[in-house]
Amino acid sequence: MPRILIVEDDAQVGLLLRYTLEATGYEVATCGRDGFRAALEDGRRPDLVLLDDLPADPALMSAGVPRPPVLLLAEPRPGPPPLARGGVDATLEKPVGFPELLARIRTLLRGASATAPLAFGDIVLDPDALRVSRGGRAVHLGPTEFRLLKMFLEAPGRVFSREEIRARIWGREAEIDERTVDVHIGRLRKALARGRSRDPVRTVRGSGYALDDPSAAEGRRRRA
């Protein structure tokens, strides 16, 4: 599912935008202007940035990663809209109706380059089509499990602590305990290991979870 980053210094406005877009099916994260660079560098690149009437500083957009499309919600001002000079791809003048906002977001996402499928071993995840397969067999995941698998596929072999998983999947302020993390990991494992497929999610005792290539793991066991 497409991921939208809302850059908004007013926390209440940011939450309202977030809840509205999440209800439409998007994965949404929020941050203030000061946290924008960190949000781009945390390993989860957004597919679109929604900038709510903040200065569109070109330096803000140069965080060392390819820049996603940027949509600016701007207060009415005289003169031309603040587009390319500020690193903005499109501008909507406030007040903005939700249908208009949603239509512009969809247009920008369609115009962005398609996201390449993520693959590791026999597991393939297509972020644009929201499809997962393993060994050519379709795997049906819920939204949370889909995000979990995407996180693992973006860094196969890396061990993610439960705290990091909680922050990445639900947000740092979410009141989610470790048991909830374990439950969703269990659901992901069950979906991926149906039939005779081996479980690709490795539990690292005292540390967290990692995605391993089951065929490689089996080879290591045979050599041991």
mmCIF file of C-alpha atoms in Angstrom:
data_model
loop_
_atom_site.group_PDB
_atom_site.id
_atom_site.type_symbol
_atom_site.label_atom_id
_atom_site.label_comp_id
_atom_site.label_asym_id
_atom_site.label_seq_id
_atom_site.Cartn_x
_atom_site.Cartn_y
_atom_site.Cartn_z
ATOM 1 C CA MET A 1 0.000 0.000 0.000
ATOM 2 C CA PRO A 2 1.325 3.514 -0.752
ATOM 3 C CA ARG A 3 2.933 5.281 2.197
ATOM 4 C CA ILE A 4 2.266 8.991 2.759
ATOM 5 C CA LEU A 5 4.370 11.179 5.031
ATOM 6 C CA ILE A 6 2.520 14.198 6.447
ATOM 7 C CA VAL A 7 4.858 17.052 7.414
ATOM 8 C CA GLU A 8 2.821 19.186 9.795
ATOM 9 C CA ASP A 9 3.891 21.247 12.820
ATOM 10 C CA ASP A 10 0.332 21.355 14.208
ATOM 11 C CA ALA A 11 -0.098 17.935 15.846
ATOM 12 C CA GLN A 12 -3.909 18.076 15.826
ATOM 13 C CA VAL A 13 -4.074 18.913 12.116
ATOM 14 C CA GLY A 14 -1.543 16.174 11.400
ATOM 15 C CA LEU A 15 -3.612 13.587 13.255
ATOM 16 C CA LEU A 16 -6.792 14.636 11.455
ATOM 17 C CA LEU A 17 -5.100 14.261 8.068
ATOM 18 C CA ARG A 18 -3.591 10.965 9.143
ATOM 19 C CA TYR A 19 -6.858 9.415 10.323
ATOM 20 C CA THR A 20 -8.649 10.594 7.180
ATOM 21 C CA LEU A 21 -6.068 9.105 4.812
ATOM 22 C CA GLU A 22 -5.716 5.883 6.814
ATOM 23 C CA ALA A 23 -9.474 5.392 6.530
ATOM 24 C CA THR A 24 -8.990 5.416 2.750
ATOM 25 C CA GLY A 25 -6.411 2.643 2.932
ATOM 26 C CA TYR A 26 -3.101 4.502 2.876
ATOM 27 C CA GLU A 27 -0.240 3.841 5.254
ATOM 28 C CA VAL A 28 0.470 7.202 6.910
ATOM 29 C CA ALA A 29 3.240 8.646 9.069
ATOM 30 C CA THR A 30 3.453 12.163 10.491
ATOM 31 C CA CYS A 31 6.286 14.418 11.582
ATOM 32 C CA GLY A 32 7.057 18.087 12.112
ATOM 33 C CA ARG A 33 9.310 20.068 9.816
ATOM 34 C CA ASP A 34 12.291 19.453 12.102
ATOM 35 C CA GLY A 35 11.765 15.707 11.895
ATOM 36 C CA PHE A 36 11.436 15.454 8.128
ATOM 37 C CA ARG A 37 15.031 14.477 7.409
ATOM 38 C CA ALA A 38 14.975 11.758 10.083
ATOM 39 C CA ALA A 39 11.667 10.460 8.704
ATOM 40 C CA LEU A 40 13.265 9.987 5.273
ATOM 41 C CA GLU A 41 16.367 8.351 6.697
ATOM 42 C CA ASP A 42 14.642 5.779 8.919
ATOM 43 C CA GLY A 43 14.612 3.198 6.118
ATOM 44 C CA ARG A 44 10.951 3.615 5.171
ATOM 45 C CA ARG A 45 10.867 5.975 2.216
ATOM 46 C CA PRO A 46 7.400 7.485 1.663
ATOM 47 C CA ASP A 47 5.729 7.297 -1.729
ATOM 48 C CA LEU A 48 4.390 10.847 -1.310
ATOM 49 C CA VAL A 49 4.985 13.789 1.036
ATOM 50 C CA LEU A 50 2.034 15.958 2.088
ATOM 51 C CA LEU A 51 3.408 19.330 3.186
ATOM 52 C CA ASP A 52 0.885 21.443 5.089
ATOM 53 C CA ASP A 53 1.710 25.093 4.427
ATOM 54 C CA LEU A 54 5.317 24.894 5.586
ATOM 55 C CA PRO A 55 8.264 26.483 3.797
ATOM 56 C CA ALA A 56 9.258 24.131 0.964
ATOM 57 C CA ASP A 57 12.997 24.443 1.470
ATOM 58 C CA PRO A 58 14.957 22.618 -1.280
ATOM 59 C CA ALA A 59 17.622 21.719 1.292
ATOM 60 C CA LEU A 60 14.901 19.976 3.267
ATOM 61 C CA MET A 61 14.337 17.662 0.331
ATOM 62 C CA SER A 62 17.995 16.661 -0.089
ATOM 63 C CA ALA A 63 18.262 14.033 2.604
ATOM 64 C CA GLY A 64 20.434 11.737 0.506
ATOM 65 C CA VAL A 65 17.591 9.637 -0.902
ATOM 66 C CA PRO A 66 15.483 9.947 -4.075
ATOM 67 C CA ARG A 67 12.827 12.573 -3.477
ATOM 68 C CA PRO A 68 9.213 11.388 -3.499
ATOM 69 C CA PRO A 69 6.443 13.570 -4.987
ATOM 70 C CA VAL A 70 5.533 16.524 -2.757
ATOM 71 C CA LEU A 71 2.005 17.972 -2.455
ATOM 72 C CA LEU A 72 1.707 21.334 -0.709
ATOM 73 C CA LEU A 73 -1.473 22.500 1.021
ATOM 74 C CA ALA A 74 -1.093 26.284 0.903
ATOM 75 C CA GLU A 75 -2.901 29.247 2.382
ATOM 76 C CA PRO A 76 -4.236 31.655 -0.284
ATOM 77 C CA ARG A 77 -1.510 34.128 -1.249
ATOM 78 C CA PRO A 78 -1.066 36.601 -4.088
ATOM 79 C CA GLY A 79 1.233 35.593 -6.911
ATOM 80 C CA PRO A 80 2.073 32.263 -8.562
ATOM 81 C CA PRO A 81 1.829 28.976 -6.650
ATOM 82 C CA PRO A 82 5.033 27.876 -4.923
ATOM 83 C CA LEU A 83 5.942 24.980 -7.190
ATOM 84 C CA ALA A 84 9.332 23.974 -8.575
ATOM 85 C CA ARG A 85 11.367 26.653 -6.831
ATOM 86 C CA GLY A 86 10.576 25.011 -3.519
ATOM 87 C CA GLY A 87 10.778 21.364 -4.573
ATOM 88 C CA VAL A 88 6.979 21.009 -4.710
ATOM 89 C CA ASP A 89 5.253 18.942 -7.402
ATOM 90 C CA ALA A 90 1.684 20.167 -6.878
ATOM 91 C CA THR A 91 -0.166 22.741 -4.767
ATOM 92 C CA LEU A 92 -3.725 22.805 -3.449
ATOM 93 C CA GLU A 93 -5.072 26.043 -2.019
ATOM 94 C CA LYS A 94 -6.890 25.850 1.304
ATOM 95 C CA PRO A 95 -9.594 25.122 2.183
ATOM 96 C CA VAL A 96 -9.292 21.754 0.449
ATOM 97 C CA GLY A 97 -12.133 19.265 0.172
ATOM 98 C CA PHE A 98 -11.193 15.652 0.858
ATOM 99 C CA PRO A 99 -12.317 14.367 -2.595
ATOM 100 C CA GLU A 100 -10.063 16.954 -4.253
ATOM 101 C CA LEU A 101 -7.150 16.077 -1.965
ATOM 102 C CA LEU A 102 -7.594 12.365 -2.570
ATOM 103 C CA ALA A 103 -7.797 12.851 -6.343
ATOM 104 C CA ARG A 104 -4.569 14.864 -6.397
ATOM 105 C CA ILE A 105 -2.786 12.295 -4.233
ATOM 106 C CA ARG A 106 -3.825 9.509 -6.597
ATOM 107 C CA THR A 107 -2.650 11.505 -9.605
ATOM 108 C CA LEU A 108 0.768 12.120 -8.064
ATOM 109 C CA LEU A 109 1.146 8.495 -7.030
ATOM 110 C CA ARG A 110 0.267 7.326 -10.542
ATOM 111 C CA GLY A 111 2.780 9.760 -11.985
ATOM 112 C CA ALA A 112 5.580 8.565 -9.724
ATOM 113 C CA SER A 113 7.745 5.755 -10.987
ATOM 114 C CA ALA A 114 6.371 2.353 -10.158
ATOM 115 C CA THR A 115 7.850 0.694 -7.115
ATOM 116 C CA ALA A 116 9.851 -2.410 -7.975
ATOM 117 C CA PRO A 117 8.674 -5.638 -6.348
ATOM 118 C CA LEU A 118 10.638 -6.780 -3.302
ATOM 119 C CA ALA A 119 11.949 -10.332 -3.462
ATOM 120 C CA PHE A 120 13.953 -12.590 -1.166
ATOM 121 C CA GLY A 121 14.281 -16.307 -1.649
ATOM 122 C CA ASP A 122 10.939 -17.480 -3.020
ATOM 123 C CA ILE A 123 8.967 -14.599 -1.453
ATOM 124 C CA VAL A 124 7.831 -11.716 -3.684
ATOM 125 C CA LEU A 125 5.941 -8.603 -2.536
ATOM 126 C CA ASP A 126 4.518 -6.109 -5.032
ATOM 127 C CA PRO A 127 3.952 -2.791 -3.167
ATOM 128 C CA ASP A 128 1.894 -1.257 -5.983
ATOM 129 C CA ALA A 129 -0.438 -4.201 -6.594
ATOM 130 C CA LEU A 130 -0.563 -5.067 -2.865
ATOM 131 C CA ARG A 131 0.178 -8.700 -3.689
ATOM 132 C CA VAL A 132 2.413 -11.282 -2.055
ATOM 133 C CA SER A 133 3.440 -14.666 -3.387
ATOM 134 C CA ARG A 134 5.694 -17.454 -2.231
ATOM 135 C CA GLY A 135 6.970 -20.018 -4.684
ATOM 136 C CA GLY A 136 4.394 -18.732 -7.169
ATOM 137 C CA ARG A 137 1.525 -19.262 -4.707
ATOM 138 C CA ALA A 138 -0.550 -16.264 -3.642
ATOM 139 C CA VAL A 139 -0.207 -15.341 0.030
ATOM 140 C CA HIS A 140 -3.073 -13.440 1.640
ATOM 141 C CA LEU A 141 -2.017 -10.985 4.346
ATOM 142 C CA GLY A 142 -3.810 -8.416 6.462
ATOM 143 C CA PRO A 143 -2.623 -4.778 6.308
ATOM 144 C CA THR A 144 -0.398 -5.088 9.391
ATOM 145 C CA GLU A 145 1.200 -8.334 8.231
ATOM 146 C CA PHE A 146 1.762 -6.803 4.780
ATOM 147 C CA ARG A 147 3.660 -3.899 6.369
ATOM 148 C CA LEU A 148 5.652 -6.312 8.518
ATOM 149 C CA LEU A 149 6.724 -8.364 5.520
ATOM 150 C CA LYS A 150 7.614 -5.229 3.556
ATOM 151 C CA MET A 151 9.796 -4.082 6.453
ATOM 152 C CA PHE A 152 11.593 -7.435 6.569
ATOM 153 C CA LEU A 153 12.050 -7.584 2.776
ATOM 154 C CA GLU A 154 13.615 -4.131 2.737
ATOM 155 C CA ALA A 155 16.383 -5.438 5.017
ATOM 156 C CA PRO A 156 16.551 -9.255 4.807
ATOM 157 C CA GLY A 157 18.674 -10.842 7.493
ATOM 158 C CA ARG A 158 18.547 -7.803 9.735
ATOM 159 C CA VAL A 159 17.311 -8.362 13.281
ATOM 160 C CA PHE A 160 14.482 -6.003 14.265
ATOM 161 C CA SER A 161 13.774 -5.602 17.960
ATOM 162 C CA ARG A 162 10.169 -5.649 19.133
ATOM 163 C CA GLU A 163 10.464 -1.976 20.054
ATOM 164 C CA GLU A 164 11.679 -1.066 16.564
ATOM 165 C CA ILE A 165 8.931 -3.133 14.973
ATOM 166 C CA ARG A 166 6.343 -1.378 17.131
ATOM 167 C CA ALA A 167 7.676 2.056 16.149
ATOM 168 C CA ARG A 168 7.898 1.260 12.432
ATOM 169 C CA ILE A 169 4.553 -0.465 12.046
ATOM 170 C CA TRP A 170 2.323 1.385 14.520
ATOM 171 C CA GLY A 171 4.293 4.569 15.288
ATOM 172 C CA ARG A 172 6.341 5.499 18.337
ATOM 173 C CA GLU A 173 3.358 6.911 20.225
ATOM 174 C CA ALA A 174 1.103 3.897 19.727
ATOM 175 C CA GLU A 175 0.143 2.023 22.884
ATOM 176 C CA ILE A 176 1.149 -1.376 21.552
ATOM 177 C CA ASP A 177 2.774 -3.977 23.790
ATOM 178 C CA GLU A 178 5.257 -6.698 22.849
ATOM 179 C CA ARG A 179 2.542 -9.351 22.949
ATOM 180 C CA THR A 180 0.698 -7.588 20.116
ATOM 181 C CA VAL A 181 3.899 -7.562 18.063
ATOM 182 C CA ASP A 182 4.317 -11.304 18.670
ATOM 183 C CA VAL A 183 0.707 -11.993 17.649
ATOM 184 C CA HIS A 184 1.109 -10.266 14.277
ATOM 185 C CA ILE A 185 4.476 -11.944 13.685
ATOM 186 C CA GLY A 186 2.711 -15.238 14.339
ATOM 187 C CA ARG A 187 0.023 -14.411 11.775
ATOM 188 C CA LEU A 188 2.670 -13.515 9.204
ATOM 189 C CA ARG A 189 4.494 -16.784 9.859
ATOM 190 C CA LYS A 190 1.301 -18.796 9.522
ATOM 191 C CA ALA A 191 0.431 -17.169 6.196
ATOM 192 C CA LEU A 192 3.931 -17.636 4.758
ATOM 193 C CA ALA A 193 4.392 -21.211 5.982
ATOM 194 C CA ARG A 194 1.141 -22.705 4.708
ATOM 195 C CA GLY A 195 1.549 -26.046 3.023
ATOM 196 C CA ARG A 196 5.051 -27.452 3.323
ATOM 197 C CA SER A 197 6.920 -24.135 3.088
ATOM 198 C CA ARG A 198 9.424 -23.500 5.845
ATOM 199 C CA ASP A 199 9.034 -20.585 8.234
ATOM 200 C CA PRO A 200 11.263 -17.746 6.950
ATOM 201 C CA VAL A 201 10.932 -15.577 10.076
ATOM 202 C CA ARG A 202 13.699 -16.292 12.568
ATOM 203 C CA THR A 203 13.296 -15.560 16.269
ATOM 204 C CA VAL A 204 16.473 -14.164 17.813
ATOM 205 C CA ARG A 205 16.186 -14.860 21.513
ATOM 206 C CA GLY A 206 16.388 -11.661 23.547
ATOM 207 C CA SER A 207 16.695 -9.504 20.417
ATOM 208 C CA GLY A 208 13.724 -9.779 18.064
ATOM 209 C CA TYR A 209 12.981 -11.148 14.605
ATOM 210 C CA ALA A 210 14.687 -11.409 11.224
ATOM 211 C CA LEU A 211 13.775 -12.660 7.753
ATOM 212 C CA ASP A 212 15.977 -15.544 6.595
ATOM 213 C CA ASP A 213 16.101 -17.426 3.305
ATOM 214 C CA PRO A 214 14.637 -20.813 4.317
ATOM 215 C CA SER A 215 16.623 -22.685 1.638
ATOM 216 C CA ALA A 216 19.881 -21.194 2.919
ATOM 217 C CA ALA A 217 18.931 -22.003 6.500
ATOM 218 C CA GLU A 218 18.192 -25.606 5.527
ATOM 219 C CA GLY A 219 21.587 -25.840 3.823
ATOM 220 C CA ARG A 220 23.305 -24.628 6.986
ATOM 221 C CA ARG A 221 21.477 -27.245 9.065
ATOM 222 C CA ARG A 222 22.535 -30.048 6.703
ATOM 223 C CA ARG A 223 26.185 -28.976 6.837
ATOM 224 C CA ALA A 224 26.139 -28.758 10.645
#
